[in-house]
Each structure stands twice: as structure tokens, then as C-alpha cells.
Tab-separated table of C-alpha atoms in Angstrom:
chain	number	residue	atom	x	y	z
A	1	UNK	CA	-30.901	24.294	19.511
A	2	UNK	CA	-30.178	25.982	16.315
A	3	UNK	CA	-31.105	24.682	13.176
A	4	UNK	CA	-28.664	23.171	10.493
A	5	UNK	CA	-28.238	25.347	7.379
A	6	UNK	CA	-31.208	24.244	4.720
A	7	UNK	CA	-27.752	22.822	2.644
A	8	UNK	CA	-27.024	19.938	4.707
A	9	UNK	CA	-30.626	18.776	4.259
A	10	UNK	CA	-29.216	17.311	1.233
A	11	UNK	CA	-26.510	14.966	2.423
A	12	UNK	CA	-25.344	12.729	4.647
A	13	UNK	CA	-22.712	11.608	6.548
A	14	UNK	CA	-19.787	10.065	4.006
A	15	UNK	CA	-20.416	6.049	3.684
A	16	UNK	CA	-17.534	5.155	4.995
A	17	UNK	CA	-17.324	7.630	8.184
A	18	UNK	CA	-20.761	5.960	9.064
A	19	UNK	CA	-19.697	2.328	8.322
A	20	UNK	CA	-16.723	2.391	9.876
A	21	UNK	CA	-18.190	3.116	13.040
A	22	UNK	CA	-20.151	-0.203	12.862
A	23	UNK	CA	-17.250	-1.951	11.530
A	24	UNK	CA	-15.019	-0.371	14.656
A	25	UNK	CA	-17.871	-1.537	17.136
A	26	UNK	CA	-17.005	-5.280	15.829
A	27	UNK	CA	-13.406	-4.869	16.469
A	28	UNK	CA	-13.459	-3.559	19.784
A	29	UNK	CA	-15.822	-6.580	20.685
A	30	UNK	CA	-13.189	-9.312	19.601
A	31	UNK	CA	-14.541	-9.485	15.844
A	32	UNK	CA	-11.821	-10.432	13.809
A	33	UNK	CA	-12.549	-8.270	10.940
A	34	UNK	CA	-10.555	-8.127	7.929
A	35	UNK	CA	-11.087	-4.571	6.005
A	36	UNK	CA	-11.054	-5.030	2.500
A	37	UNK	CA	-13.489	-1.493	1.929
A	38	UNK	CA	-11.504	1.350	2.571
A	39	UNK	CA	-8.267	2.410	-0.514
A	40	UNK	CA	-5.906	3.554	2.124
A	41	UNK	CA	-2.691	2.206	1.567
A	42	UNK	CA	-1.147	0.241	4.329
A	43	UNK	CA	2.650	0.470	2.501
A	44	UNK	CA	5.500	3.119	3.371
A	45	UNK	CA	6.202	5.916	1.770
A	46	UNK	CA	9.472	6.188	-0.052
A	47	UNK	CA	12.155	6.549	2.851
A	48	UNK	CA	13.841	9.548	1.348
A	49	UNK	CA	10.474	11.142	1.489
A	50	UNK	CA	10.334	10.450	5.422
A	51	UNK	CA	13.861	11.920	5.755
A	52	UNK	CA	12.731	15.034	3.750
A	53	UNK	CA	10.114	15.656	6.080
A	54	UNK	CA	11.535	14.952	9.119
A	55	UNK	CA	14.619	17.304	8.125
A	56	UNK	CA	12.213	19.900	7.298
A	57	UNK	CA	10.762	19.525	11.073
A	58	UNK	CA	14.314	21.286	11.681
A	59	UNK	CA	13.720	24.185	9.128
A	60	UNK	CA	13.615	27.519	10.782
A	61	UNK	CA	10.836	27.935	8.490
A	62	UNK	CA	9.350	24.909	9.427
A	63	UNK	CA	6.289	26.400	11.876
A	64	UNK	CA	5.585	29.881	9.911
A	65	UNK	CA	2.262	30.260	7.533
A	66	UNK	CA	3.209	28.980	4.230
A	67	UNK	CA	2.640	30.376	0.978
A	68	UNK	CA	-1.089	29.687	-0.477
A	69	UNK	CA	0.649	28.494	-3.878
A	70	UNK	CA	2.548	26.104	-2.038
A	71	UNK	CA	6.490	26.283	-2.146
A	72	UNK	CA	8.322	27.605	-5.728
A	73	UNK	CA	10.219	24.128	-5.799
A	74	UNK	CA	6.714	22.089	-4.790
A	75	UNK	CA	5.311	23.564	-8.246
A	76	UNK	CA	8.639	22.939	-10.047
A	77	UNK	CA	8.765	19.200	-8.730
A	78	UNK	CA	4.594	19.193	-10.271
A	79	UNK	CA	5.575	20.460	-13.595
A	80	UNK	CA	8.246	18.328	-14.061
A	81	UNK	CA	6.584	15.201	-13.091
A	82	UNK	CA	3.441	15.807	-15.371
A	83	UNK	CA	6.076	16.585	-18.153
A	84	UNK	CA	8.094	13.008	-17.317
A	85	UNK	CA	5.253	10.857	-17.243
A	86	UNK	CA	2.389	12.636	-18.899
A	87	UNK	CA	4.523	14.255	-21.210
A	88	UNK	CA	2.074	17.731	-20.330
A	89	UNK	CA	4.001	20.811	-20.500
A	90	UNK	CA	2.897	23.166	-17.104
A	91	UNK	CA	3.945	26.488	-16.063
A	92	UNK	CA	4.924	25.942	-12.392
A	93	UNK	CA	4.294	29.210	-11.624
A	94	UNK	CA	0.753	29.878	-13.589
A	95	UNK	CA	-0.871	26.725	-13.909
A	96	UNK	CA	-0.250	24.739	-10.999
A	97	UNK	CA	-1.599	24.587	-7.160
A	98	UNK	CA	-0.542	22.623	-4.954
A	99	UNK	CA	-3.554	21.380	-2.449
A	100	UNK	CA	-4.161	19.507	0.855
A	101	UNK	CA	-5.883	16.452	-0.972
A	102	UNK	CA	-7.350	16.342	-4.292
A	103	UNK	CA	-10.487	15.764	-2.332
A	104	UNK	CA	-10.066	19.464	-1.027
A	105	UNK	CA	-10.273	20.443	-4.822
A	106	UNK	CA	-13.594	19.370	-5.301
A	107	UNK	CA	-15.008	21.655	-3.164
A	108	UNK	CA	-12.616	24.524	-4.113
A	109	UNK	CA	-13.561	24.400	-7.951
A	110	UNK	CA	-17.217	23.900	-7.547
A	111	UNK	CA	-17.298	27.060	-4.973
A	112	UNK	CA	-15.048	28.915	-8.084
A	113	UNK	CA	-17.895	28.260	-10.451
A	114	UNK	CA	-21.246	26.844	-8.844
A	115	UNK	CA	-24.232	29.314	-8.348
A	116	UNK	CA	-27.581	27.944	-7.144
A	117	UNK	CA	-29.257	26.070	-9.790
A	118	UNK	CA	-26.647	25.705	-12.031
A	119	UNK	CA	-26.046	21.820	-13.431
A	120	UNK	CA	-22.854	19.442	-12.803
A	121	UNK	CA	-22.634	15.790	-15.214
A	122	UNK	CA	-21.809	13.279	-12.573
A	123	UNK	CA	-20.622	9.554	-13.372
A	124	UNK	CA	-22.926	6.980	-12.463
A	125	UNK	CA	-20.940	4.773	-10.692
A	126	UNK	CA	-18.836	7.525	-9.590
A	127	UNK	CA	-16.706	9.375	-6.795
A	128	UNK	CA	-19.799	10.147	-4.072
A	129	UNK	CA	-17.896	13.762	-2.970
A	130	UNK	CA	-18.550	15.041	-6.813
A	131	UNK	CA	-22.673	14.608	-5.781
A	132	UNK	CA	-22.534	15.884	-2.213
A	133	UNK	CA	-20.496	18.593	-2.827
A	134	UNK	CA	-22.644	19.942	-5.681
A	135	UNK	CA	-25.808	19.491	-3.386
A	136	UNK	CA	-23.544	21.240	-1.279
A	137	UNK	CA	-23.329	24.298	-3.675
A	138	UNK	CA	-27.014	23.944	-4.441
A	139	UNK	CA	-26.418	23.269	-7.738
A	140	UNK	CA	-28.146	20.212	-9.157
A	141	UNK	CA	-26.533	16.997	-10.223
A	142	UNK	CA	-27.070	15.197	-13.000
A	143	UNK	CA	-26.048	11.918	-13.681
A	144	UNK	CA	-24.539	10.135	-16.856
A	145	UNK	CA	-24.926	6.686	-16.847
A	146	UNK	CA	-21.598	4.164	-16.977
A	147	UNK	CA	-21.794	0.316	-18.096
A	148	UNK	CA	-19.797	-2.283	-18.468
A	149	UNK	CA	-21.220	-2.909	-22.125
A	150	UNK	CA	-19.308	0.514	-23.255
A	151	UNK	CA	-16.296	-0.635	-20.731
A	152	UNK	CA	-17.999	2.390	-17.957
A	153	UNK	CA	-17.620	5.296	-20.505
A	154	UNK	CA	-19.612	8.448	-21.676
A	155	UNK	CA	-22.169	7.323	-24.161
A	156	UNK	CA	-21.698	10.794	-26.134
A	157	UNK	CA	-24.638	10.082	-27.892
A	158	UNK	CA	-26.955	10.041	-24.841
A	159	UNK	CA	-25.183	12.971	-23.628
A	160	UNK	CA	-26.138	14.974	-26.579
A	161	UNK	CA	-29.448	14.015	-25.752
A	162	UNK	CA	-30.012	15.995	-22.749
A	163	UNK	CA	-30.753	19.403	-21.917
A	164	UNK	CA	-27.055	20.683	-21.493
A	165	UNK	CA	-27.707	24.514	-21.355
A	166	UNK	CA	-27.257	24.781	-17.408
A	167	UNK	CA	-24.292	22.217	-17.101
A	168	UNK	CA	-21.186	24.224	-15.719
A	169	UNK	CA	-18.964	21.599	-14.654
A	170	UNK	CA	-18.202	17.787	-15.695
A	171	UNK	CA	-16.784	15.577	-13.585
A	172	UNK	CA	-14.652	12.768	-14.773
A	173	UNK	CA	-12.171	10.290	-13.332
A	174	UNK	CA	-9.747	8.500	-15.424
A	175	UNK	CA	-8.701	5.351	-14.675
A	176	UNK	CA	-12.295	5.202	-13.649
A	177	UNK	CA	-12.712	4.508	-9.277
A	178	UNK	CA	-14.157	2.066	-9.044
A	179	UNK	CA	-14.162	0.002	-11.824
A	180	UNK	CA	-10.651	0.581	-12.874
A	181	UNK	CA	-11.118	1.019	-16.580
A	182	UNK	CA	-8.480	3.083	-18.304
A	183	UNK	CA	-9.413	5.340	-20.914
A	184	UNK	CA	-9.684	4.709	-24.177
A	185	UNK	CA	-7.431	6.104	-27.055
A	186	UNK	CA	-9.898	8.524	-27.992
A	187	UNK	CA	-11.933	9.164	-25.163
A	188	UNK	CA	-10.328	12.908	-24.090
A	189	UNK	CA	-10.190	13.495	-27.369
A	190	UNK	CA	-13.851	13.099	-26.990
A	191	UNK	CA	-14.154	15.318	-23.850
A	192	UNK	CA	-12.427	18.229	-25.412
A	193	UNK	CA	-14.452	18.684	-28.541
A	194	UNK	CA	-17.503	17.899	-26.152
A	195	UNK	CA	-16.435	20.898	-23.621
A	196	UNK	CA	-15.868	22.914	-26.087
A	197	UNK	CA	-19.037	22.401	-28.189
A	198	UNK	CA	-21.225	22.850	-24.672
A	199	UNK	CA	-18.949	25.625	-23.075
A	200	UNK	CA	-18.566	23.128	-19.859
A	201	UNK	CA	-15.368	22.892	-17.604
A	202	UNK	CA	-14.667	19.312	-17.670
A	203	UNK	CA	-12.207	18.083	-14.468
A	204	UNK	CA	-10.445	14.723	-14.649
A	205	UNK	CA	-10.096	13.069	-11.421
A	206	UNK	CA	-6.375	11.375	-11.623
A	207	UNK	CA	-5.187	10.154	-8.508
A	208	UNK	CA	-5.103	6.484	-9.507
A	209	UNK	CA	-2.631	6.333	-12.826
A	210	UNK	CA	0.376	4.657	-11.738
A	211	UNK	CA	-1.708	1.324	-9.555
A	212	UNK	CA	-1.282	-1.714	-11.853
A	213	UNK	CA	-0.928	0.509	-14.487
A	214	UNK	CA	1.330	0.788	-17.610
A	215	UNK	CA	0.019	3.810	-19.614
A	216	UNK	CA	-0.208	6.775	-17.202
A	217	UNK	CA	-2.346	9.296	-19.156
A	218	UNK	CA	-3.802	13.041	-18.596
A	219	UNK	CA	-6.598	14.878	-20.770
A	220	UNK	CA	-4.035	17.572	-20.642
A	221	UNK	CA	-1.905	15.797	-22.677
A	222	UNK	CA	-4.798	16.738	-25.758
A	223	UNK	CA	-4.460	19.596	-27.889
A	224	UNK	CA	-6.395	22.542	-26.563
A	225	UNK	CA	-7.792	20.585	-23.287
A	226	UNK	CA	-6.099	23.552	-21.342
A	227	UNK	CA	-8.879	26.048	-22.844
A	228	UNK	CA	-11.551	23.659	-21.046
A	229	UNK	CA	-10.361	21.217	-18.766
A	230	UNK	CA	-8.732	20.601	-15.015
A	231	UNK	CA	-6.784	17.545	-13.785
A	232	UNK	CA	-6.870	16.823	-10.049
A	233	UNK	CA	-4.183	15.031	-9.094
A	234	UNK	CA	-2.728	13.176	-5.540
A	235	UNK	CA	0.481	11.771	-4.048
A	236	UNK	CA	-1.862	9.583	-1.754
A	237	UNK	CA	-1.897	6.387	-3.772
A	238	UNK	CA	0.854	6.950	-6.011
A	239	UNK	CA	3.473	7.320	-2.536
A	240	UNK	CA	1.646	5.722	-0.153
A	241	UNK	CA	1.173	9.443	1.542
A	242	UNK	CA	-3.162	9.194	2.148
A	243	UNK	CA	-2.577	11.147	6.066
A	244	UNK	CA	-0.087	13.642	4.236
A	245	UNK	CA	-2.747	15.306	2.289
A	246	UNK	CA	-0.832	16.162	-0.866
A	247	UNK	CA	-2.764	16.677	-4.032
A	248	UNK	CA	-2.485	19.873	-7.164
A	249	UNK	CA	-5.012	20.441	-9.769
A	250	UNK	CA	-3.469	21.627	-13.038
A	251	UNK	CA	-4.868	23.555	-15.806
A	252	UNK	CA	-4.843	27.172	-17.487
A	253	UNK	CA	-3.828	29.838	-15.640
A	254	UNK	CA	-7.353	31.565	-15.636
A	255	UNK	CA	-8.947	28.929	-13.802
A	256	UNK	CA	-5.898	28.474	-11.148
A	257	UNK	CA	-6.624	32.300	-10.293
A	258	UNK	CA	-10.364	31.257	-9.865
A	259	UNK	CA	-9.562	28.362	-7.527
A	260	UNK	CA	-7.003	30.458	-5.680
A	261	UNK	CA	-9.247	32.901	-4.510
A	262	UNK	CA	-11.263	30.441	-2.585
A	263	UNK	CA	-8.689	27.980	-1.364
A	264	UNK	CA	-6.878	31.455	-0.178
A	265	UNK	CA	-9.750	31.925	2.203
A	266	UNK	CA	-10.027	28.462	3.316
A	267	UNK	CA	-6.612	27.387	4.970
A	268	UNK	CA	-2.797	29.640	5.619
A	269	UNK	CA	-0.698	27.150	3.585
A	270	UNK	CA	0.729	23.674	3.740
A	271	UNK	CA	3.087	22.537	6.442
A	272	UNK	CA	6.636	23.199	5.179
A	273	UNK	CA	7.974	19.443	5.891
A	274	UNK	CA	4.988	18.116	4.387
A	275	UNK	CA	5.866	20.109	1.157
A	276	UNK	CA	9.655	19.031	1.352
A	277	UNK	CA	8.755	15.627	1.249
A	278	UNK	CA	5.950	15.666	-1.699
A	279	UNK	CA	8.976	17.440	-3.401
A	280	UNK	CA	11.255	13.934	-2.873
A	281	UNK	CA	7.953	11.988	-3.620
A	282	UNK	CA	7.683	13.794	-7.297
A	283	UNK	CA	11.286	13.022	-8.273
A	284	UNK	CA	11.275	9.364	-7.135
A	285	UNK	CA	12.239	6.819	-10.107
A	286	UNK	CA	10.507	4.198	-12.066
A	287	UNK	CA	11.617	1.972	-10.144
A	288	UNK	CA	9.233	2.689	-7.193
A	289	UNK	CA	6.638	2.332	-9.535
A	290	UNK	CA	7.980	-0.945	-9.840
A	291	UNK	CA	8.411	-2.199	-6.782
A	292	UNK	CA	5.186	-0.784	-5.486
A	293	UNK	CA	3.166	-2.779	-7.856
A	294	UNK	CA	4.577	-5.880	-7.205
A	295	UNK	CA	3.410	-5.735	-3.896
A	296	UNK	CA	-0.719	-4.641	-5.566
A	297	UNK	CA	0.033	-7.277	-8.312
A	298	UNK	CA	0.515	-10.243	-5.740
A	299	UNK	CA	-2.386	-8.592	-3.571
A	300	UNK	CA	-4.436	-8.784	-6.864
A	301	UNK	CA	-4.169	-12.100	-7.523
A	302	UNK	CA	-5.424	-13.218	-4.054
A	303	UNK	CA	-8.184	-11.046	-4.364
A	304	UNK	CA	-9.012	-12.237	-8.279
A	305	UNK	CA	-9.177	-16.024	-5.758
A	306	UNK	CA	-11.658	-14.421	-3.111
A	307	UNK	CA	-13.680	-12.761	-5.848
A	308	UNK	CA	-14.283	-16.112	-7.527
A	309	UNK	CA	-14.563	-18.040	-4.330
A	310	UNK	CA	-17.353	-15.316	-3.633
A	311	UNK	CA	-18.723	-16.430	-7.258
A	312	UNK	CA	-17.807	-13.005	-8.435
A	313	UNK	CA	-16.443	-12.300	-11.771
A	314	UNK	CA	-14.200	-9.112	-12.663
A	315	UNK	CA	-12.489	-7.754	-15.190
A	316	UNK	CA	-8.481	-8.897	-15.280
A	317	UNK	CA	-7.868	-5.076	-17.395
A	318	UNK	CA	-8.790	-2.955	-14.827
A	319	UNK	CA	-6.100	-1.107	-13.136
A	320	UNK	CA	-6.205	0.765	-9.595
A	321	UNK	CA	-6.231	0.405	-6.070
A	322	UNK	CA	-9.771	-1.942	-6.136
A	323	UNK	CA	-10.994	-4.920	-7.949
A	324	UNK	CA	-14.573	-4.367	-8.744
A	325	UNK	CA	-16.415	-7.769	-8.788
A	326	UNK	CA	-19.986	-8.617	-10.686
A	327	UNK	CA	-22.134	-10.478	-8.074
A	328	UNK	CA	-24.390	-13.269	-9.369
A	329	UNK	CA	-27.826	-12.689	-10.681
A	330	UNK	CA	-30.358	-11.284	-7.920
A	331	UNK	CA	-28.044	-10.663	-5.307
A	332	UNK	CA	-28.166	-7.494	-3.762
A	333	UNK	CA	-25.145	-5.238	-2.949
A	334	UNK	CA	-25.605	-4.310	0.379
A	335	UNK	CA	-27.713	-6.627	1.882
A	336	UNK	CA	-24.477	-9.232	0.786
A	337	UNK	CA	-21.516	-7.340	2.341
A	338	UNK	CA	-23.716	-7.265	5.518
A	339	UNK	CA	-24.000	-10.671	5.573
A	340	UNK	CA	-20.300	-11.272	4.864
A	341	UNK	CA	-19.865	-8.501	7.424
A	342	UNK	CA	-21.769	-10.656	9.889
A	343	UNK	CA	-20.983	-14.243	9.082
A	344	UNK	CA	-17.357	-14.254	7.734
A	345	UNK	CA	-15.851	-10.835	9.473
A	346	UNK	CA	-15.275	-9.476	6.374
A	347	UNK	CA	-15.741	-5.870	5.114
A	348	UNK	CA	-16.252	-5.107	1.593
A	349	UNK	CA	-17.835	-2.131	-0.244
A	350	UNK	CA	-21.341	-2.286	-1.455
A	351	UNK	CA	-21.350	-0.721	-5.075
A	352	UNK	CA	-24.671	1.157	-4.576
A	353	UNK	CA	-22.663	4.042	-2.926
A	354	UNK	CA	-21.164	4.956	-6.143
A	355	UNK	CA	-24.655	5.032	-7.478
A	356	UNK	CA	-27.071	3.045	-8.948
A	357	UNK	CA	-25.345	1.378	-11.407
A	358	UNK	CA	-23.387	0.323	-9.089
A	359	UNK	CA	-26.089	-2.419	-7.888
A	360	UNK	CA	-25.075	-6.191	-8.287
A	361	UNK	CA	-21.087	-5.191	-8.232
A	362	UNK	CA	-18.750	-5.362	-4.712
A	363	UNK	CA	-15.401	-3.639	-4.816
A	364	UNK	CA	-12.764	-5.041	-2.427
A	365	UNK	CA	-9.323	-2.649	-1.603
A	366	UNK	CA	-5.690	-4.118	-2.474
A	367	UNK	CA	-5.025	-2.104	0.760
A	368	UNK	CA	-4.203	-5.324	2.719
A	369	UNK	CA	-1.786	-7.719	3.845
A	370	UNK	CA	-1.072	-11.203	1.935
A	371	UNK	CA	-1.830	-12.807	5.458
A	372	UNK	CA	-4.659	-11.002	5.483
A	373	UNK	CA	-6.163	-11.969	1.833
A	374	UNK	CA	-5.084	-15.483	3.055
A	375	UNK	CA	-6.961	-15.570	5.962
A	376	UNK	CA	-10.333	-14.164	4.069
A	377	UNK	CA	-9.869	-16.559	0.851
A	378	UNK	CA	-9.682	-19.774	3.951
A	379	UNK	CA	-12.922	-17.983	5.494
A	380	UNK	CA	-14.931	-17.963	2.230
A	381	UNK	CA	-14.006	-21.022	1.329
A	382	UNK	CA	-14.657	-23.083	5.083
């Protein structure tokens, strides 16, 4: 057999990939299961979105390689949609790029600017890709600690207190997954003078600003954020388009070059229909904001009812796709959600796999039917 390279010593397989097998098993041996773990959203897409891509099947461009900086009008629909509801000014030819995921963009920025050894600030709770794929670079994480005393923000004071010569990258993710807390009025204000002052690239993680959500912000919309920051961005949650794989980061145009090169050697190109419809997704109204939360406001209140039958409490500010729910004292994360697993047929998500401060909280998805949150609240309660 030939042996796995020394860098995937230091993962393993994604949570969820390895959960969801169990969780499958159940199902296919007449477990009624109710998945309340995974944010995939179970909703439509806009319907002129469908139409755009299903017109573009017709395209006689439709089946060619793509351009690696997506299509002109793909960038132009970006720019204009950061400048509608960010009110960010982009070049759609120099600072945006189009990618297959934000996820995807992880990986390409930290192969832009990761060498062995170098550091990367990590949340703690956090995304678990922004760890694995810096273990991935063999680069070394290091973790900033998030509480729900300073509403699961940097303590800049503790960060100043660390050895911050090696850090290359920061990762942040505003509204914060999972918790849902929004950012504070000052808080990329914050992140700006703190990249600058430390000479660190600091990306914000934004795929989750329009769920439940009133003030859609972007630490591009600071003054001089461009010189030191990146926003990744996504169509999955905001359109209901998770299988389309539709995300851009956004920034300078130094650091779009930088990404380019490696995403250029990683794939030939989005599919051209999948492009025409992100382009219909980006100039969609307010009033599919709308509409599409108050379908995740009624699923929110249900869950707010399971939480507390659970005897969980949770924070009625947070926005998102989740509601992340404090267990009681002593109660372990994911020794409970097995046993709700087991005894009620109920999947939730442990918060140890955001990280360690994640212990004693559950997170449960909005992506689920009323019937659904019905059905669970009746379990818990029985």
C-alpha cells in the first residue's frame, strides 16, 4: 500500500461527512430521524434563477471551459450587489473572483500565503475548515478564544498578548457561525487598525448576512480595510443555492492576483448556466429577503420551543441559519446529542466541533420543515 502524505496525519475526516454516515445507517433501518445538524437549506431558489440556468443549458457556450475570473457580467452582478447592500465600492474587473464555494476559498488563500511554520489566528468556536486547512498547509494554528461574556468577540487585549510575529493570516466570520452574533459597531474598525499594526491579512467569512438579519455589514465597508483584509462571500444561504457552489472573495487587487494563480491551477472555470443564474440571484429584490425570512423566522420560533423544552437557553439577538443553545450545568455536548440521537431520533450538532469553547452549547439548523420542528418539540416533550 502506499503511505498517506505526512499532511493528512493532521486531520480527519469533516464531522459531518463522518456523522452522517451513522445518522444515514438509522434511516435506512426505519429510524425516523429528524436532522436538525446540517445548514443546508431545504427552500427553492428564486425561480428566475432556475430559468436562468436552465436557459443557459441551451447556450452554445454552455459546455466550453469557462473563464477562471468567472463571466464579465458574474463580476458586474458582485460589484453591484456589495455596493447595494454593503454600500462597498468593487472593481468588477480587479477586485473580484468569482469561486465554486466560499469553502473553496479557504484553501485557495491559505495556499496564496501559507509556508510551513508560518501562524494563522483561528476563532475558538469557529468554522472547523479554517483549522484543517492550515494543518493542511503545515502552518500552525492558533486559537483566539470567543465567549459569550464579550458577546463571542476578539478580546484585543489578549490578542496583544501573544507572540504575533509569525501570524500571516486571521480568520474571522461575521455574523459569527455558530453563535450568530453580529458585529459590533466598532469591531472592524478594530480589525483594521489591528492588521495593520501586526502586518496580518485578516479574511471575513460572510456567507450568513442576510438570515434573520437587518444590518448586512462587510469589513470592507471600513476605511483602508482593502490594504489588509478579504471578504469571502456565498450565494448558498442567501439563495438557497448550497449544491450550486457559488461563492467570490473580494478585496484589493494584489491579493485577487495572488489567489488567482492558485485557483487557476485548481479547476477550468465555472459551468456557464451555473454563472447565469448566480447573475439573476445577485439582482433579486428585497423582497426575497423578505419572504425568505419569514419562512427562518417561523422556523426560529419552534426551535426557541425545542431549545427550552431541551432546558436550553439561547440568545433571541443572534441572527443566521442556527440557534446556538447553552446546555445546563455539567452536561456534556456530545455525549447529549448521542443520546437524543438514540432515544428521541433527533440529530443535533455537538458544539465541541467548533472547538473547545464550544463545550456545554448544541446548535440546531433552521434547515427544516414546520412539520418537522413539530414533530421534534412533541418528541421532547412525550
Amino acid at each position: 500500500m502506499i503511505e498517506v502524505a505526512d499532511r493528512l496525519h493532521s486531520v480527519e475526516e469533516y464531522y459531518f461527512s463522518r456523522k452522517l454516515k451513522e445518522v444515514n445507517l438509522l434511516i435506512a433501518s426505519g429510524k425516523p430521524v429528524i436532522n436538525l445538524g446540517i445548514g443546508s437549506p431545504d427552500l427553492q431558489p428564486p425561480q428566475k434563477v432556475v430559468e436562468a440556468l436552465t436557459e443557459g443549458l441551451l447556450s452554445p457556450n454552455a459546455h466550453k471551459y469557462q473563464s477562471y475570473q468567472g463571466l464579465p457580467e458574474l463580476r458586474q452582478a458582485i460589484s453591484g450587489f456589495y455596493k447595494t447592500h454593503y454600500d462597498v465600492n468593487l472593481s468588477p474587473n480587479t477586485e473580484v473572483l468569482p469561486l465554486m464555494g466560499s469553502k473553496e476559498g479557504i484553501m485557495h488563500i491559505s495556499m496564496a500565503y501559507l509556508n510551513k511554520g508560518d501562524e494563522v489566528l483561528i476563532p475558538n468556536p469557529g468554522y472547523p475548515t479554517y483549522q484543517s486547512v492550515t494543518k493542511l498547509m503545515e502552518a500552525k494554528p492558533v486559537f483566539y478564544e470567543l465567549d459569550a461574556a464579550n458577546n463571542w468577540q476578539p478580546d484585543f487585549e489578549d490578542l496583544e498578548r501573544l507572540d504575533l510575529t509569525k501570524v500571516k493570516l486571521m480568520w474571522v466570520n461575521y455574523p459569527h457561525m455558530p453563535t450568530g452574533t453580529q458585529p459590533s459597531a466598532s469591531l472592524f474598525e478594530e480589525l483594521v487598525a489591528f492588521a495593520k499594526k501586526h502586518n496580518i491579512l485578516v479574511i471575513n467569512d460572510n456567507p450568513y448576512s442576510f438570515i434573520l438579519n437587518d444590518n448586512p455589514a462587510s469589513i470592507l465597508n471600513v476605511e483602508g480595510a482593502k490594504d489588509v483584509c478579504l471578504e469571502l462571500n456565498s450565494l448558498s444561504k442567501t439563495f438557497n443555492m448550497a449544491g450550486w457552489r457559488v461563492g467570490m472573495v473580494v478585496g484589493d487587487n494584489k491579493y485577487i492576483n495572488d489567489i488567482l494563480k492558485v485557483k487557476s491551477n485548481m479547476d477550468s472555470g465555472m459551468f456557464y448556466g451555473i454563472q447565469k443564474g448566480a447573475i439573476e440571484a445577485l439582482k433579486c429584490s428585497s423582497m426575497w429577503f423578505a419572504t425568505l425570512n419569514n419562512v427562518y423566522r417561523e422556523r426560529r420560533d419552534l426551535v426557541w420551543k425545542l431549545a427550552e423544552a431541551l432546558n436550553c437557553t439561547y440568545d433571541e439577538n443572534a441572527t443566521g441559519l442556527f440557534v446556538w443553545a447553552k446546555l445546563p450545568l455539567h452536561i456534556k455536548a456530545e455525549e447529549y446529542i448521542d443520546l437524543i440521537l438514540k432515544e428521541k431520533s433527533i440529530f443535533l450538532t455537538p458544539g465541541t466541533i467548533f472547538g473547545s469553547q464550544g463545550e456545554g452549547y448544541i446548535r440546531f439548523s433552521l434547515c427544516a420543515q414546520t412539520e418537522d420542528l413539530h414533530e421534534a418539540i412533541r418528541r421532547v416533550s412525550s
